[in-house]
């Protein structure tokens, strides 16, 4: 072992190193365990339950607000469509509630759907006639949202 350097001793060979034996290496019960204890698992489940109890109602409110915004935007889009079609065609265009997509229901509840149509005869309350064209049929917004108007048409 000529390539090893001497560490301040005259011996040319290194003395053997002592091997340490620890209690952990000899006792299999004291070795590091992998996994969770029952108490750690229960504590983490309780923390998870508390976080979910706080988050779920907020998430439900977010979903309800999303339904409302979607229904409102759909109705506003239909009103904008009616306005632009009236300008483009040069005839009156009306929006009214409709549950069947072919005739006006004359109800205050817009949740069942509505139609956008040309109202060439200018009837009031508006109703699609034989010479009128239905431009758009909006389906029901669902049961989670109620759209009510102050007038029937």
Short mmCIF file of C-alpha atoms in Angstrom, two decimals:
data_model
loop_
_atom_site.label_atom_id
_atom_site.label_comp_id
_atom_site.label_asym_id
_atom_site.label_seq_id
_atom_site.Cartn_x
_atom_site.Cartn_y
_atom_site.Cartn_z
CA UNK A 1 0.00 0.00 0.00
CA UNK A 2 2.58 2.42 -1.08
CA UNK A 3 0.05 4.77 -2.57
CA UNK A 4 -1.46 5.58 0.86
CA UNK A 5 0.08 8.45 2.74
CA UNK A 6 1.29 8.14 6.26
CA UNK A 7 -0.65 10.10 8.81
CA UNK A 8 2.15 11.09 11.03
CA UNK A 9 3.12 7.58 12.05
CA UNK A 10 6.04 5.52 11.00
CA UNK A 11 3.90 2.51 10.23
CA UNK A 12 3.49 1.95 6.55
CA UNK A 13 0.14 0.23 6.95
CA UNK A 14 -3.06 1.67 8.41
CA UNK A 15 -4.44 -0.02 11.49
CA UNK A 16 -7.80 -1.71 11.04
CA UNK A 17 -10.73 0.49 11.99
CA UNK A 18 -13.10 -0.56 14.70
CA UNK A 19 -16.66 -1.35 13.65
CA UNK A 20 -19.24 0.28 15.82
CA UNK A 21 -22.30 -1.67 16.81
CA UNK A 22 -25.21 0.45 17.84
CA UNK A 23 -28.32 -0.63 19.64
CA UNK A 24 -30.46 0.26 16.60
CA UNK A 25 -28.52 -2.03 14.33
CA UNK A 26 -28.78 -4.97 16.71
CA UNK A 27 -32.40 -4.57 17.85
CA UNK A 28 -34.94 -5.01 15.03
CA UNK A 29 -37.74 -3.53 17.16
CA UNK A 30 -35.91 -0.21 17.45
CA UNK A 31 -35.32 0.17 13.73
CA UNK A 32 -37.02 3.08 12.02
CA UNK A 33 -40.62 2.25 11.21
CA UNK A 34 -42.21 3.23 7.96
CA UNK A 35 -45.85 4.26 7.92
CA UNK A 36 -48.32 6.03 10.16
CA UNK A 37 -49.61 5.28 13.59
CA UNK A 38 -53.33 5.13 14.17
CA UNK A 39 -53.29 8.42 16.07
CA UNK A 40 -51.43 10.21 13.24
CA UNK A 41 -53.93 8.87 10.75
CA UNK A 42 -56.93 9.96 12.84
CA UNK A 43 -55.49 13.44 13.39
CA UNK A 44 -54.91 13.89 9.67
CA UNK A 45 -58.47 12.71 8.92
CA UNK A 46 -59.89 15.19 11.44
CA UNK A 47 -57.90 18.03 9.87
CA UNK A 48 -59.11 16.97 6.41
CA UNK A 49 -62.73 16.86 7.62
CA UNK A 50 -62.44 20.38 9.06
CA UNK A 51 -60.96 21.76 5.85
CA UNK A 52 -63.71 20.10 3.77
CA UNK A 53 -66.43 21.40 6.10
CA UNK A 54 -65.17 24.91 5.45
CA UNK A 55 -64.54 24.52 1.71
CA UNK A 56 -67.66 22.65 0.52
CA UNK A 57 -70.26 25.36 1.33
CA UNK A 58 -68.09 28.01 -0.31
CA UNK A 59 -67.71 25.84 -3.39
CA UNK A 60 -71.48 25.29 -3.52
CA UNK A 61 -72.04 29.06 -3.39
CA UNK A 62 -69.52 29.47 -6.21
CA UNK A 63 -71.40 26.96 -8.35
CA UNK A 64 -74.76 28.65 -7.66
CA UNK A 65 -73.33 32.06 -8.58
CA UNK A 66 -71.90 30.56 -11.76
CA UNK A 67 -75.37 29.26 -12.77
CA UNK A 68 -76.85 32.71 -12.14
CA UNK A 69 -74.16 34.51 -14.15
CA UNK A 70 -74.55 32.03 -17.02
CA UNK A 71 -78.33 32.50 -17.16
CA UNK A 72 -78.03 36.28 -16.97
CA UNK A 73 -75.39 36.39 -19.70
CA UNK A 74 -77.54 34.18 -21.91
CA UNK A 75 -80.53 36.51 -21.55
CA UNK A 76 -78.39 39.60 -22.17
CA UNK A 77 -76.89 37.94 -25.26
CA UNK A 78 -80.39 37.28 -26.59
CA UNK A 79 -81.37 40.92 -26.01
CA UNK A 80 -78.23 42.07 -27.84
CA UNK A 81 -78.99 39.67 -30.67
CA UNK A 82 -82.53 41.08 -30.94
CA UNK A 83 -81.20 44.63 -31.10
CA UNK A 84 -78.57 43.86 -33.75
CA UNK A 85 -81.03 41.84 -35.86
CA UNK A 86 -83.57 44.68 -35.71
CA UNK A 87 -80.96 47.11 -37.01
CA UNK A 88 -79.71 44.68 -39.65
CA UNK A 89 -83.17 43.63 -40.93
CA UNK A 90 -84.95 46.95 -40.47
CA UNK A 91 -87.96 45.27 -38.76
CA UNK A 92 -88.98 45.02 -35.11
CA UNK A 93 -87.46 42.05 -33.30
CA UNK A 94 -88.92 40.80 -30.01
CA UNK A 95 -87.85 38.55 -27.15
CA UNK A 96 -90.48 36.71 -25.12
CA UNK A 97 -90.76 33.76 -22.75
CA UNK A 98 -91.42 30.42 -24.37
CA UNK A 99 -91.54 26.88 -23.07
CA UNK A 100 -92.02 25.20 -26.45
CA UNK A 101 -89.70 27.34 -28.61
CA UNK A 102 -92.45 28.24 -31.08
CA UNK A 103 -94.86 30.59 -29.28
CA UNK A 104 -94.76 33.16 -26.52
CA UNK A 105 -95.88 31.95 -23.12
CA UNK A 106 -96.75 35.39 -21.75
CA UNK A 107 -95.36 34.50 -18.32
CA UNK A 108 -93.16 36.42 -15.92
CA UNK A 109 -90.88 33.42 -15.42
CA UNK A 110 -88.05 33.38 -17.98
CA UNK A 111 -86.49 30.24 -16.51
CA UNK A 112 -88.35 27.96 -18.90
CA UNK A 113 -86.66 29.57 -21.91
CA UNK A 114 -87.32 32.31 -24.45
CA UNK A 115 -87.36 33.01 -28.15
CA UNK A 116 -86.03 35.84 -30.30
CA UNK A 117 -88.15 36.47 -33.39
CA UNK A 118 -89.03 39.10 -35.96
CA UNK A 119 -92.23 40.91 -35.02
CA UNK A 120 -93.19 42.34 -38.42
CA UNK A 121 -96.76 43.20 -37.43
CA UNK A 122 -95.61 44.90 -34.21
CA UNK A 123 -98.12 43.01 -32.08
CA UNK A 124 -98.22 43.77 -28.37
CA UNK A 125 -97.83 41.56 -26.47
CA UNK A 126 -95.45 40.15 -29.06
CA UNK A 127 -96.32 36.83 -30.64
CA UNK A 128 -94.66 35.21 -33.63
CA UNK A 129 -96.99 35.27 -36.64
CA UNK A 130 -96.92 33.34 -39.88
CA UNK A 131 -94.62 35.83 -41.60
CA UNK A 132 -92.27 36.15 -38.60
CA UNK A 133 -88.98 34.30 -38.39
CA UNK A 134 -87.74 32.74 -35.17
CA UNK A 135 -84.10 33.79 -34.90
CA UNK A 136 -83.08 32.07 -31.66
CA UNK A 137 -84.56 29.57 -29.22
CA UNK A 138 -83.05 29.64 -25.73
CA UNK A 139 -83.57 26.52 -23.67
CA UNK A 140 -84.49 26.37 -20.00
CA UNK A 141 -81.82 27.64 -17.63
CA UNK A 142 -82.51 24.78 -15.21
CA UNK A 143 -84.09 24.49 -11.82
CA UNK A 144 -81.27 26.14 -9.86
CA UNK A 145 -81.97 29.62 -11.25
CA UNK A 146 -85.26 31.53 -11.42
CA UNK A 147 -85.48 34.50 -13.77
CA UNK A 148 -88.56 36.59 -13.03
CA UNK A 149 -89.70 39.78 -14.75
CA UNK A 150 -91.93 42.55 -13.49
CA UNK A 151 -94.12 42.31 -16.64
CA UNK A 152 -95.40 39.28 -18.50
CA UNK A 153 -93.70 40.16 -21.80
#
